[in-house]
Short mmCIF file of C-alpha atoms in Angstrom, two decimals:
data_model
loop_
_atom_site.label_atom_id
_atom_site.label_comp_id
_atom_site.label_asym_id
_atom_site.label_seq_id
_atom_site.Cartn_x
_atom_site.Cartn_y
_atom_site.Cartn_z
CA MET A 41 -14.92 76.37 -9.76
CA GLU A 42 -17.67 74.99 -11.99
CA PHE A 43 -19.19 76.84 -14.93
CA GLY A 44 -22.49 76.52 -16.72
CA VAL A 45 -24.00 77.80 -19.91
CA VAL A 46 -27.59 78.98 -20.43
CA LEU A 47 -29.09 78.20 -23.83
CA GLN A 48 -32.37 79.50 -25.19
CA THR A 49 -34.46 76.71 -26.71
CA ASP A 50 -35.18 78.48 -29.97
CA PRO A 51 -35.69 76.25 -33.02
CA PRO A 52 -34.05 74.21 -34.23
CA ALA A 53 -33.61 72.15 -31.07
CA ARG A 54 -30.71 70.22 -32.62
CA ASP A 55 -28.64 73.43 -32.42
CA VAL A 56 -29.25 73.63 -28.66
CA VAL A 57 -28.04 70.02 -28.35
CA ARG A 58 -24.98 70.77 -30.51
CA LEU A 59 -24.11 73.88 -28.48
CA ALA A 60 -24.49 72.03 -25.17
CA SER A 61 -22.17 69.29 -26.42
CA LEU A 62 -19.60 71.90 -27.50
CA ALA A 63 -19.91 73.59 -24.11
CA GLU A 64 -19.15 70.30 -22.37
CA ASP A 65 -16.11 69.83 -24.61
CA GLU A 66 -14.92 73.27 -23.47
CA GLY A 67 -15.29 72.38 -19.78
CA PHE A 68 -18.75 73.65 -18.89
CA ARG A 69 -20.27 71.49 -16.15
CA TYR A 70 -23.90 72.65 -16.35
CA GLY A 71 -26.26 73.18 -19.27
CA TRP A 72 -29.29 75.28 -18.47
CA THR A 73 -32.27 76.39 -20.57
CA PHE A 74 -35.23 78.64 -20.00
CA ASP A 75 -38.61 77.03 -19.32
CA SER A 76 -41.29 79.29 -20.74
CA VAL A 77 -42.83 76.84 -23.17
CA VAL A 78 -45.06 79.36 -24.93
CA LEU A 79 -41.99 81.47 -25.72
CA TRP A 80 -39.53 78.66 -26.51
CA GLN A 81 -39.47 74.94 -27.29
CA GLU A 82 -40.15 72.23 -24.67
CA PRO A 83 -36.93 71.86 -22.66
CA PHE A 84 -37.40 68.36 -21.20
CA VAL A 85 -37.45 66.83 -24.68
CA ILE A 86 -34.25 68.72 -25.45
CA TYR A 87 -32.65 67.62 -22.14
CA SER A 88 -32.99 63.99 -23.16
CA GLN A 89 -31.02 64.71 -26.31
CA ILE A 90 -28.40 66.81 -24.52
CA LEU A 91 -27.88 64.05 -21.96
CA ALA A 92 -27.50 61.49 -24.76
CA ALA A 93 -24.97 63.70 -26.57
CA THR A 94 -22.84 64.45 -23.49
CA SER A 95 -21.09 62.32 -20.91
CA SER A 96 -20.94 64.40 -17.75
CA MET A 97 -22.90 67.63 -18.17
CA THR A 98 -25.72 68.22 -15.69
CA VAL A 99 -28.80 69.80 -17.27
CA GLY A 100 -31.92 71.52 -16.10
CA PRO A 101 -34.21 74.50 -16.37
CA MET A 102 -33.24 77.98 -15.33
CA VAL A 103 -35.99 78.17 -14.25
CA THR A 104 -39.12 76.05 -14.23
CA SER A 105 -42.26 76.95 -12.32
CA PRO A 106 -44.78 75.30 -10.01
CA GLY A 107 -47.63 76.99 -11.88
CA THR A 108 -46.99 75.74 -15.41
CA ARG A 109 -46.11 72.09 -14.80
CA ASP A 110 -47.91 69.44 -12.79
CA TRP A 111 -45.61 68.62 -9.89
CA SER A 112 -45.86 64.84 -10.30
CA VAL A 113 -45.07 65.13 -14.02
CA MET A 114 -42.14 67.42 -13.26
CA ALA A 115 -40.77 64.93 -10.70
CA SER A 116 -41.28 62.00 -13.06
CA SER A 117 -39.49 63.83 -15.88
CA PHE A 118 -36.44 64.49 -13.70
CA ALA A 119 -36.50 60.96 -12.23
CA THR A 120 -36.77 59.35 -15.67
CA LEU A 121 -33.88 61.38 -17.08
CA ASN A 122 -31.82 60.61 -13.97
CA GLU A 123 -32.52 56.89 -14.26
CA MET A 124 -31.55 56.94 -17.92
CA TYR A 125 -28.44 59.13 -17.62
CA GLY A 126 -27.13 58.70 -14.08
CA ASN A 127 -28.47 61.55 -11.92
CA ARG A 128 -27.37 64.32 -14.28
CA THR A 129 -30.28 66.74 -13.83
CA VAL A 130 -30.82 69.71 -11.57
CA CYS A 131 -34.06 71.58 -10.98
CA GLY A 132 -33.74 75.34 -11.19
CA ILE A 133 -37.11 76.68 -10.09
CA GLY A 134 -38.70 80.05 -9.45
CA ARG A 135 -42.02 81.84 -9.14
CA GLY A 136 -42.61 81.73 -12.89
CA ASP A 137 -42.49 85.40 -13.83
CA SER A 138 -42.11 85.04 -17.64
CA ALA A 139 -43.77 81.62 -17.98
CA HIS A 140 -46.82 82.82 -16.07
CA ARG A 141 -47.03 86.30 -17.61
CA VAL A 142 -47.39 85.00 -21.18
CA ILE A 143 -50.37 82.84 -20.19
CA GLY A 144 -52.07 85.50 -18.07
CA LYS A 145 -51.17 84.11 -14.62
CA ALA A 146 -49.60 85.80 -11.63
CA PRO A 147 -46.31 84.37 -10.35
CA SER A 148 -46.56 81.61 -7.76
CA THR A 149 -46.35 82.53 -4.10
CA LEU A 150 -43.24 81.66 -2.14
CA ALA A 151 -45.31 79.18 -0.11
CA THR A 152 -46.37 77.38 -3.30
CA LEU A 153 -42.80 77.41 -4.55
CA ARG A 154 -41.55 75.98 -1.24
CA ASP A 155 -44.15 73.20 -1.28
CA CYS A 156 -43.43 72.38 -4.93
CA MET A 157 -39.69 72.10 -4.30
CA ALA A 158 -40.24 69.67 -1.41
CA THR A 159 -42.77 67.57 -3.32
CA VAL A 160 -40.77 67.33 -6.55
CA LYS A 161 -37.52 66.53 -4.72
CA ASP A 162 -39.18 63.86 -2.57
CA LEU A 163 -40.85 62.17 -5.54
CA ALA A 164 -37.78 62.39 -7.80
CA GLU A 165 -35.64 60.84 -5.05
CA GLY A 166 -38.11 58.00 -4.41
CA ARG A 167 -39.68 59.19 -1.16
CA GLU A 168 -43.37 59.28 -0.33
CA THR A 169 -44.93 62.71 -0.06
CA THR A 170 -48.36 64.29 0.01
CA LEU A 171 -49.77 65.72 -3.20
CA HIS A 172 -53.34 67.08 -3.33
CA ASP A 173 -54.01 65.55 0.10
CA THR A 174 -52.97 62.10 -1.16
CA ALA A 175 -49.91 60.08 -0.19
CA VAL A 176 -47.90 59.53 -3.37
CA ARG A 177 -44.67 57.71 -4.18
CA MET A 178 -43.16 56.67 -7.49
CA PRO A 179 -42.27 53.02 -6.75
CA TRP A 180 -39.94 52.70 -9.71
CA VAL A 181 -37.52 55.39 -8.44
CA SER A 182 -34.42 53.98 -6.79
CA GLY A 183 -31.25 55.89 -6.04
CA GLY A 184 -32.53 59.12 -7.54
CA ARG A 185 -30.92 62.42 -6.64
CA LEU A 186 -32.21 65.86 -7.57
CA GLU A 187 -30.66 69.12 -6.45
CA MET A 188 -33.18 71.93 -6.13
CA TRP A 189 -31.86 75.41 -6.95
CA MET A 190 -34.22 78.32 -6.43
CA ALA A 191 -34.19 81.67 -8.21
CA GLY A 192 -35.34 84.60 -6.18
CA TYR A 193 -34.72 88.17 -5.12
CA GLY A 194 -35.69 90.12 -2.07
CA PRO A 195 -35.35 89.14 1.58
CA LYS A 196 -38.32 86.73 1.78
CA ALA A 197 -37.32 84.85 -1.36
CA LEU A 198 -33.69 84.64 -0.27
CA GLN A 199 -34.81 83.33 3.12
CA THR A 200 -36.83 80.64 1.31
CA VAL A 201 -33.74 79.71 -0.72
CA GLY A 202 -31.65 79.39 2.42
CA GLN A 203 -34.23 77.31 4.27
CA HIS A 204 -35.67 75.09 1.53
CA ALA A 205 -33.39 74.86 -1.52
CA ASP A 206 -30.02 73.26 -2.18
CA GLY A 207 -28.72 76.42 -3.76
#
């Protein structure tokens, strides 16, 4: 059985890095953070430091959202971290309840979430996909791997998880 820890990215960020490193020392396999950047600090900057301070921990958001991050930037962030640290990221993604609420947006639809997961995974793993009606591929990605874990509740969301997410 694998265990993970969820850390809130409250300042100072160096404490989040320190706690993630301690968690790895205690056997935790995953290090998660929230991704509501108005409420807490920017997690992808912190992930780079966690990955540098650990040797095997897999890190990622619990959860990010298709409505607060450009999908190509999200994919590039994961792909860059994976290239630097050996495929040690995971994308936890959801409709964006808290991240959207604090900026006055409604949560994303399940269809948008489904499309975002496919697009981000394809780009982060080096495959061509369609984004805004344009064929896109990140030519520098080679050997990338990104698991896509979806948060959701209710029968339609759980069906989307089962059909379109890795977990």
